[in-house]
Amino acid sequence: MFLAEFAQLAVATVVLAAVVSVTSYTVERGLRRSPDADTAFWYCFSGLCCALTVVLAAAVLFPAAVPLWLLLAAGCAAPAVWRITRRAAAAVRYQDTRGWHEAAARHDAIRVRWLAYELDPALAIDYPDMSDVSRPHTAAMLRAMKHADALRSLGPDDDGGASAYPTAVAEAAARLTEAERAAGRYPEAGPPTGRTFLPVRRTSGQ
């Protein structure tokens, strides 16, 4: 009799652990594929109903084991809950810093555009004003660049720097365009709005 009861207890324990583990895996996988709260809810609800059915049915024979089963269920679900919570927190952080990362991408493009005047000998000869800090527009551009660099170094988690960084990048882009125009890189009207231009060498005869 003792062996039969022990076998029943063991079977109930294994079934409960399997139900909770499968439910946790299904919910986690479903949220990875599609962050749909309704789908996750129904997965959880179905798994909870199955787990409670096992616990209530087995509790008739082994009422003293109910607290242990509840601890077992919590232990089986805890890793998935931790991973889901961490993934959700990371998604929230990314959304909060999305504007910063987009500004960083624009900042990188501006750096490439400006460094071409420093690293390309032909452009340095054609547009010397772009490296001449005595030129007002060039000096203003360099100040704006340094300001954007300083804010970027604070990272996306700095509240003050993160909010000011996109504005600083836009200011640096505007000052770069003005410096290029003053150096004769663009016509007086400047580059068309909404497009990014990389420096192009002037050929003989132009």
XYZ file of C-alpha atoms in Angstrom:
206
model
C 0.000 0.000 0.000
C 2.812 2.367 0.876
C 4.543 1.758 -2.449
C 1.330 2.405 -4.379
C 0.744 5.692 -2.591
C 4.350 6.710 -3.103
C 4.062 5.922 -6.811
C 0.908 8.032 -7.076
C 2.623 10.893 -5.267
C 5.622 10.667 -7.575
C 3.441 10.598 -10.691
C 1.457 13.632 -9.529
C 4.686 15.506 -8.798
C 6.181 14.717 -12.208
C 2.971 15.655 -14.026
C 2.736 18.948 -12.150
C 6.355 19.824 -12.908
C 5.863 18.923 -16.573
C 2.696 21.017 -16.894
C 4.292 24.087 -15.318
C 7.514 23.714 -17.322
C 5.691 23.271 -20.643
C 3.420 26.215 -19.897
C 6.367 28.436 -18.988
C 8.246 27.440 -22.144
C 5.165 28.011 -24.324
C 4.499 31.443 -22.865
C 8.138 32.497 -23.203
C 8.375 31.240 -26.780
C 5.080 32.898 -27.705
C 6.212 36.251 -26.338
C 9.494 35.990 -28.241
C 7.669 35.402 -31.508
C 4.926 37.957 -30.917
C 4.550 40.237 -27.867
C 0.799 39.637 -27.737
C -0.501 39.894 -24.176
C -3.758 38.090 -25.017
C -1.958 35.036 -26.365
C 0.322 34.902 -23.320
C -2.700 35.215 -21.024
C -4.475 32.255 -22.571
C -1.334 30.141 -22.452
C -0.961 30.987 -18.763
C -4.652 30.406 -18.068
C -4.654 27.003 -19.754
C -1.498 25.926 -17.957
C -2.810 27.167 -14.613
C -6.045 25.222 -15.045
C -4.115 22.036 -15.808
C -1.768 22.555 -12.864
C -4.626 23.248 -10.440
C -6.453 20.164 -11.677
C -3.425 18.025 -10.873
C -2.955 19.642 -7.455
C -6.620 19.405 -6.442
C -6.943 15.819 -7.618
C -3.798 14.724 -5.811
C -4.601 16.777 -2.705
C -7.459 14.400 -1.923
C -4.928 11.641 -1.288
C -1.939 13.715 -0.198
C -3.117 16.991 1.386
C 0.172 17.440 3.225
C 2.043 17.587 -0.082
C 0.166 20.634 -1.410
C 2.644 23.240 -0.035
C 5.534 21.295 -1.543
C 3.776 21.131 -4.904
C 3.184 24.863 -4.861
C 6.876 25.441 -4.174
C 7.737 23.037 -6.981
C 5.452 24.883 -9.401
C 6.974 28.227 -8.445
C 10.476 26.845 -8.905
C 9.679 25.470 -12.358
C 8.129 28.751 -13.490
C 10.706 31.093 -11.932
C 13.428 30.856 -14.645
C 10.977 31.654 -17.445
C 9.417 34.489 -15.451
C 12.872 35.950 -14.822
C 13.832 35.773 -18.500
C 10.527 37.276 -19.638
C 10.820 40.098 -17.106
C 14.396 40.865 -18.113
C 13.502 40.845 -21.821
C 10.561 43.177 -21.196
C 12.760 45.560 -19.207
C 15.323 45.588 -22.025
C 12.589 46.389 -24.555
C 11.377 49.280 -22.411
C 14.922 50.628 -22.098
C 15.392 50.422 -25.861
C 12.164 52.315 -26.515
C 13.168 54.946 -23.978
C 16.550 55.403 -25.673
C 15.431 54.941 -29.269
C 15.742 58.642 -30.037
C 19.286 58.622 -28.659
C 20.326 55.686 -30.860
C 18.793 57.278 -33.954
C 20.659 60.498 -33.175
C 23.876 58.490 -32.748
C 23.443 57.045 -36.245
C 22.984 60.551 -37.677
C 25.993 61.703 -35.665
C 28.140 58.963 -37.204
C 27.077 60.039 -40.699
C 27.986 63.650 -39.917
C 31.400 62.582 -38.621
C 32.110 60.648 -41.830
C 31.034 63.635 -43.884
C 33.299 66.015 -41.972
C 36.325 63.707 -41.669
C 36.436 63.404 -45.447
C 37.776 66.961 -45.524
C 40.507 65.992 -43.059
C 41.520 62.617 -44.486
C 41.187 63.159 -48.234
C 44.165 65.220 -49.492
C 42.305 66.361 -52.600
C 39.352 67.660 -50.582
C 41.717 69.300 -48.096
C 43.318 71.183 -51.001
C 40.018 72.055 -52.683
C 38.325 73.226 -49.475
C 41.004 74.462 -47.047
C 38.466 76.548 -45.145
C 36.947 73.338 -43.740
C 40.105 72.877 -41.640
C 40.733 76.543 -40.893
C 39.484 77.236 -37.373
C 39.920 80.961 -37.914
C 36.909 80.848 -40.240
C 33.756 81.698 -38.254
C 31.603 78.988 -39.847
C 34.279 76.332 -39.386
C 34.820 77.328 -35.754
C 31.069 77.208 -35.100
C 30.879 73.785 -36.721
C 33.715 72.420 -34.578
C 32.108 73.781 -31.401
C 28.823 72.114 -32.329
C 30.636 68.856 -33.070
C 32.435 68.908 -29.716
C 29.183 69.627 -27.915
C 27.488 66.663 -29.610
C 30.493 64.451 -28.807
C 30.371 65.472 -25.152
C 26.669 64.661 -24.851
C 27.149 61.346 -26.611
C 29.851 60.334 -24.141
C 27.264 60.540 -21.343
C 25.373 57.630 -22.884
C 21.653 57.014 -23.380
C 20.957 56.486 -19.675
C 21.838 60.045 -18.682
C 18.515 61.891 -18.508
C 19.819 65.372 -19.236
C 22.330 64.347 -21.878
C 20.001 61.918 -23.647
C 17.281 64.530 -24.088
C 19.695 67.187 -25.366
C 21.738 64.905 -27.616
C 19.376 64.768 -30.661
C 19.161 68.570 -30.676
C 22.946 68.844 -30.492
C 23.334 66.457 -33.444
C 20.866 68.479 -35.510
C 22.779 71.647 -34.614
C 26.084 70.041 -35.652
C 24.587 68.990 -38.992
C 23.315 72.515 -39.626
C 26.664 74.078 -38.729
C 28.479 71.600 -41.008
C 26.255 72.529 -43.925
C 26.873 76.222 -43.274
C 30.644 75.644 -43.133
C 30.528 73.714 -46.402
C 28.518 76.445 -48.044
C 30.925 79.118 -46.807
C 33.854 77.061 -48.122
C 32.223 76.888 -51.551
C 31.256 73.245 -51.330
C 27.588 73.850 -52.111
C 25.642 76.526 -53.983
C 24.243 79.349 -51.881
C 20.915 77.536 -51.507
C 22.638 74.579 -49.815
C 21.873 70.868 -50.213
C 18.247 69.829 -50.756
C 16.318 69.223 -47.550
C 16.050 65.646 -46.355
C 19.062 64.340 -48.303
C 22.560 63.547 -47.071
C 25.501 64.553 -49.249
C 29.044 63.272 -49.020
C 31.835 65.503 -50.262
C 32.702 65.084 -53.948
C 36.035 66.060 -55.408
C 36.127 68.867 -57.887
C 37.651 67.848 -61.187
C 39.665 70.026 -63.467
C 37.611 72.418 -65.526
C 34.905 72.854 -62.862
